[in-house]
Amino acid sequence: MSNDEVREIVTLGTTGRLSRREVIARLAMLGLSTSAMASALAGAGLQPVRAAMSGRRGDNGVLKLLYWQAPTIVNPHLSQGVKDYHASRVCLEPLLTVNAAGVFTPVLASEVPSRSNGGLSADGKSVTYKLKPGIKWGDGRPFTAADVVFTYQFVINKESGATTYAAFATIDKVEAPDPSTVKITFKAPTPAWYLPFVGSNGMILPKHALESYVGSNARNAPFNLKSFGTGPYKVESFRPGDLVVYSINEFYRDPNKPAFQQVQIKGGGDATSAARAVLETGEYDYAWNLQVEWPVLEAMTKAGKGVVITEGGGGVEQIYINQTDPNKEVDGQRASIKTPHSFLTDLKVRQAFGLAVDRETIAKQLYGLEGDATPNVLTTPSKLNSKNTKSVFDIAKANQLLDEAGWQKGPDGIRQKGGVKLQVTYVTSVNTLRQKEQQIVKDGWGKVGIAVTLQSVDAGVFFSSSPGNNDTAAHFYRDVQMFTNTFTSPFPANYMRQYYSGDPAKDIAQKENNWSGDNYIRWVNKEYNQMYDQALVELDPTKNDALWIKMNDLVVSQAVSLPLISRRIVSTRAKSLNVAENLSPFDSETRNIADWRRTG
Amino acid sequence: MTAYIARRLLASVPTLVLISMVVFGILALAPGDPLGQLAANPDVPPEVRLNIRHQLGLDEPIPIRYMKWASAFARGNWGYSFGSHMEASRLILQRLPTDLWVVGAAYLVAVFLAIPIGVLSAVKQYSVFDQISTTLAFIGFSLPTFFTGVLLIIIFSVRLHWLPFIFNVQVTDPVGMLKQAVMPVAVLALFQSAGLMRFVRSSMLDNVSQDYVRTARAKGLREGVVIIRHVLRNGLIPVVTLLALGLPAVFTGAVVTEQIFRVPGIGSLLIAGIQNNDTPVVMAITFLYAILVVFFNLIADVIYGVLDPRIKYG
């Protein structure tokens, strides 16, 4: 950068050939600091930079986000992980967004459909969206209902291999009666009309960019690496696995937004050092998803450069109790539905396991602001968090229950009955936080005479869907296992399916379905199944909510899963960065990046 | 000579085929799938994941998958990343400049430090200089890069705020480039020069006591001439092999260091590929590495002959 260049730009500004905003933008591109810019502008008699921060497009320079998992693709429907949704959401938008409480806000739709505005049909089979007028794609083409219809066709084509497929699977057809109206018809009456086209799963794709890339060709589209949308930014350059650079979408609907001239998402590394780059060194403005032990994170905040931000709804860390016997093999599989577990099928035993778990200690010592002790398996959205349950840590009561069930302490302190010892293997993924949780739980169980063997499996293996591996969570060849399931829609059906067995038990993970069933604990409960089936079609929102709460209460009272921690979404931002209310479990953290701005 | 090179090149073909089979087999048998990051998200149900496995051809038998890969590779197609669906070769090319810059600079620094220090240590064996440099070499050699890396970050980034610890390819001004490269280069150079220096030292010592050196001294040559003209030339012959074999690493990156400083090199691409079960990318990188090793081995052998006329290629 030379002084001549600066002078030339400033002269263009003073002579009116460039607007003040353009002058600032060009100076920013030269790498001038805010104070240097201010003096250059003041010297030329132009308004200083400070005043410009009141909300003009592109005045805030460069925004740097750090993701310890790097984005690999910027087409949300072909996403390989949450980070890809976030990287895509900077450019692309859904019809509606949802906050943690489950409240909808229109994005590309002009209003939230309801019975009263005629958006929702009385039979629950269709929903009609009115689109905001005058919206344009990043390349200047108009956004219309045809794009919404196209997005559906793109995702629903199995050959496309879309990861968002499930959110659209309930749809019968999507039509565009006119360019600003979209009508979605479902196969059956469905209370969850907001599954498709809303939040993370619902980003709308530009038809003209992807038209010839539907189906098996979908992965070859240039758009996947250089996406643009109706959102505030478009991808300028993309290095998969490393860096996404975004520039302003000049066609964005709000002329004063976004505030940043350029956005960068840098990826790679690990969560702890990502937190450090924001909290301790201030190199970055924002870091996402910091599953770091709370004491470590808290210590970093003392440097005073950044703050930790959290929001409820990251899922529930829970201990799942196997209802089948992992030690017996029938028809080439262990933990078969044909062999019930020798003692974990006993309600009193399971309850004793639950009573001996010290949730408060786990919450306080390991999670801090990152999670709360919870008695519920379903805590999100907040209106579905049951108030009928409470978490109790009571060793005496646990002992009493085991006594009642006929389990006597042997000479080695381990309870036994009829030659069977009360010993379990307890597995989770490799993660320092989880291994510490295991220790606390093992300690409690040891106090009531339960012998525990701890195991940990690499997360890549534990969470893989590979049918050939016996160490996956779906195989569940152990007695108890612990992990967190998260979900991305305020309708918890997919999440609650983990306790649903179907009839006959086809949703149980087993050899017959290549362990693709969602019910890993292999629990079969008719009452639960009935309520679940009913909730899928119950159109009255109040009754529907009540059903989910009752299902939660049933799982909790039956102690087939022991909820420990209601996890929160955790990120960090620089003190000088205002991100408004960006966190939501049902949409990406970058959902309102148009509103982010620097305050200091 | 030409015949020798041709024969060596021909012999390397079965070696490379075998390497590719072994690597492919291990990758295919390794657990996990490219959608592992969505595993705990029930909104991506198992049937969707199975469908995507199918789209990527992961449900086919391993030999068939290998044959497909091998025939594509023979036609110059290095495969497409499962994640971004960019050609693996393009991904590698995108990152090569960074590696040449960071890892290459470290290599140069290491060589320029190690050779003079090693020579001087050998010439002045058991002197104070030798003691200090040997001690430092042992420290550099035994401290793993992930330790020195984090140590430097804590000192220079967290405490002193002098240097950034996250490498950003967007930074193009010379000062910024230098600042962000200092720590990764230092970490790598320390580690590499330590080993190299020890090697140079012992190779020199082997020669210092040889008869030809005594003859040279007896002829009345000055000590400096003896060392530089006679000992150094012979002492460096094995070092050349070591240097040549170290060169492939410049092209394929430094796995651990790149991870710590988020240097977008080929090493971090490999790590990410392994984590995401991105078989085509991992195959491309490991195979590239294999080719480079075979190639530089050959180069080393040829240079050997040039340096040491006693070696004949038959």
mmCIF file of N, CA, C and O in Angstrom, chain B residues 85-114:
data_model
loop_
_atom_site.group_PDB
_atom_site.id
_atom_site.type_symbol
_atom_site.label_atom_id
_atom_site.label_comp_id
_atom_site.label_asym_id
_atom_site.label_seq_id
_atom_site.Cartn_x
_atom_site.Cartn_y
_atom_site.Cartn_z
ATOM 1 N N HIS B 85 -16.209 -32.898 -3.204
ATOM 2 C CA HIS B 85 -16.277 -33.389 -4.565
ATOM 3 C C HIS B 85 -15.381 -32.609 -5.515
ATOM 4 O O HIS B 85 -15.601 -32.551 -6.720
ATOM 5 N N MET B 86 -14.369 -31.988 -4.952
ATOM 6 C CA MET B 86 -13.345 -31.375 -5.794
ATOM 7 C C MET B 86 -12.352 -32.487 -6.130
ATOM 8 O O MET B 86 -12.183 -33.420 -5.362
ATOM 9 N N GLU B 87 -11.668 -32.371 -7.305
ATOM 10 C CA GLU B 87 -10.667 -33.390 -7.625
ATOM 11 C C GLU B 87 -9.586 -33.372 -6.551
ATOM 12 O O GLU B 87 -9.127 -32.299 -6.157
ATOM 13 N N ALA B 88 -9.183 -34.557 -6.134
ATOM 14 C CA ALA B 88 -8.142 -34.655 -5.105
ATOM 15 C C ALA B 88 -6.873 -33.946 -5.567
ATOM 16 O O ALA B 88 -6.205 -33.276 -4.780
ATOM 17 N N SER B 89 -6.583 -34.047 -6.873
ATOM 18 C CA SER B 89 -5.358 -33.421 -7.367
ATOM 19 C C SER B 89 -5.440 -31.901 -7.242
ATOM 20 O O SER B 89 -4.464 -31.229 -6.919
ATOM 21 N N ARG B 90 -6.649 -31.373 -7.451
ATOM 22 C CA ARG B 90 -6.819 -29.917 -7.328
ATOM 23 C C ARG B 90 -6.671 -29.484 -5.876
ATOM 24 O O ARG B 90 -6.086 -28.445 -5.575
ATOM 25 N N LEU B 91 -7.212 -30.306 -4.974
ATOM 26 C CA LEU B 91 -7.083 -29.995 -3.548
ATOM 27 C C LEU B 91 -5.611 -29.943 -3.168
ATOM 28 O O LEU B 91 -5.169 -29.069 -2.423
ATOM 29 N N ILE B 92 -4.854 -30.915 -3.694
ATOM 30 C CA ILE B 92 -3.431 -30.974 -3.358
ATOM 31 C C ILE B 92 -2.699 -29.773 -3.953
ATOM 32 O O ILE B 92 -1.920 -29.106 -3.262
ATOM 33 N N LEU B 93 -3.001 -29.473 -5.206
ATOM 34 C CA LEU B 93 -2.335 -28.342 -5.857
ATOM 35 C C LEU B 93 -2.632 -27.029 -5.144
ATOM 36 O O LEU B 93 -1.793 -26.141 -5.061
ATOM 37 N N GLN B 94 -3.881 -26.935 -4.629
ATOM 38 C CA GLN B 94 -4.285 -25.728 -3.919
ATOM 39 C C GLN B 94 -3.390 -25.500 -2.701
ATOM 40 O O GLN B 94 -3.142 -24.384 -2.302
ATOM 41 N N ARG B 95 -2.946 -26.613 -2.110
ATOM 42 C CA ARG B 95 -2.198 -26.496 -0.863
ATOM 43 C C ARG B 95 -0.692 -26.584 -1.042
ATOM 44 O O ARG B 95 0.060 -26.283 -0.111
ATOM 45 N N LEU B 96 -0.256 -26.977 -2.211
ATOM 46 C CA LEU B 96 1.181 -27.179 -2.426
ATOM 47 C C LEU B 96 2.012 -25.913 -2.175
ATOM 48 O O LEU B 96 3.047 -25.987 -1.503
ATOM 49 N N PRO B 97 1.580 -24.741 -2.670
ATOM 50 C CA PRO B 97 2.404 -23.549 -2.453
ATOM 51 C C PRO B 97 2.677 -23.292 -0.972
ATOM 52 O O PRO B 97 3.788 -22.915 -0.597
ATOM 53 N N THR B 98 1.655 -23.513 -0.138
ATOM 54 C CA THR B 98 1.836 -23.285 1.292
ATOM 55 C C THR B 98 2.920 -24.205 1.848
ATOM 56 O O THR B 98 3.747 -23.797 2.658
ATOM 57 N N ASP B 99 2.892 -25.462 1.399
ATOM 58 C CA ASP B 99 3.893 -26.403 1.891
ATOM 59 C C ASP B 99 5.284 -26.043 1.414
ATOM 60 O O ASP B 99 6.246 -26.113 2.170
ATOM 61 N N LEU B 100 5.360 -25.648 0.147
ATOM 62 C CA LEU B 100 6.676 -25.289 -0.382
ATOM 63 C C LEU B 100 7.235 -24.110 0.393
ATOM 64 O O LEU B 100 8.418 -24.028 0.674
ATOM 65 N N TRP B 101 6.353 -23.223 0.770
ATOM 66 C CA TRP B 101 6.769 -22.023 1.487
ATOM 67 C C TRP B 101 7.135 -22.354 2.928
ATOM 68 O O TRP B 101 8.257 -22.100 3.359
ATOM 69 N N VAL B 102 6.235 -22.982 3.668
ATOM 70 C CA VAL B 102 6.482 -23.199 5.101
ATOM 71 C C VAL B 102 7.443 -24.366 5.334
ATOM 72 O O VAL B 102 8.505 -24.210 5.946
ATOM 73 N N VAL B 103 7.084 -25.534 4.820
ATOM 74 C CA VAL B 103 7.916 -26.707 5.080
ATOM 75 C C VAL B 103 9.250 -26.579 4.347
ATOM 76 O O VAL B 103 10.300 -26.963 4.867
ATOM 77 N N GLY B 104 9.187 -26.009 3.146
ATOM 78 C CA GLY B 104 10.419 -25.817 2.384
ATOM 79 C C GLY B 104 11.375 -24.872 3.100
ATOM 80 O O GLY B 104 12.572 -25.148 3.212
ATOM 81 N N ALA B 105 10.826 -23.759 3.610
ATOM 82 C CA ALA B 105 11.667 -22.803 4.338
ATOM 83 C C ALA B 105 12.292 -23.482 5.546
ATOM 84 O O ALA B 105 13.490 -23.319 5.814
ATOM 85 N N ALA B 106 11.494 -24.278 6.247
ATOM 86 C CA ALA B 106 12.012 -24.962 7.428
ATOM 87 C C ALA B 106 13.139 -25.915 7.028
ATOM 88 O O ALA B 106 14.156 -26.020 7.724
ATOM 89 N N TYR B 107 12.966 -26.568 5.906
ATOM 90 C CA TYR B 107 13.964 -27.532 5.449
ATOM 91 C C TYR B 107 15.284 -26.817 5.127
ATOM 92 O O TYR B 107 16.352 -27.257 5.512
ATOM 93 N N LEU B 108 15.142 -25.691 4.430
ATOM 94 C CA LEU B 108 16.336 -24.917 4.086
ATOM 95 C C LEU B 108 17.049 -24.440 5.345
ATOM 96 O O LEU B 108 18.267 -24.574 5.479
ATOM 97 N N VAL B 109 16.261 -23.891 6.270
ATOM 98 C CA VAL B 109 16.855 -23.416 7.521
ATOM 99 C C VAL B 109 17.574 -24.567 8.215
ATOM 100 O O VAL B 109 18.710 -24.441 8.685
ATOM 101 N N ALA B 110 16.914 -25.719 8.249
ATOM 102 C CA ALA B 110 17.484 -26.884 8.929
ATOM 103 C C ALA B 110 18.812 -27.271 8.295
ATOM 104 O O ALA B 110 19.804 -27.506 8.992
ATOM 105 N N VAL B 111 18.842 -27.298 6.950
ATOM 106 C CA VAL B 111 20.069 -27.707 6.263
ATOM 107 C C VAL B 111 21.173 -26.687 6.500
ATOM 108 O O VAL B 111 22.311 -27.039 6.831
ATOM 109 N N PHE B 112 20.822 -25.401 6.393
ATOM 110 C CA PHE B 112 21.835 -24.368 6.559
ATOM 111 C C PHE B 112 22.354 -24.283 7.986
ATOM 112 O O PHE B 112 23.459 -23.825 8.219
ATOM 113 N N LEU B 113 21.552 -24.712 8.938
ATOM 114 C CA LEU B 113 22.032 -24.744 10.320
ATOM 115 C C LEU B 113 22.844 -26.015 10.565
ATOM 116 O O LEU B 113 23.919 -25.985 11.146
ATOM 117 N N ALA B 114 22.307 -27.140 10.109
ATOM 118 C CA ALA B 114 22.845 -28.432 10.519
ATOM 119 C C ALA B 114 24.238 -28.683 9.931
ATOM 120 O O ALA B 114 25.123 -29.168 10.637
#
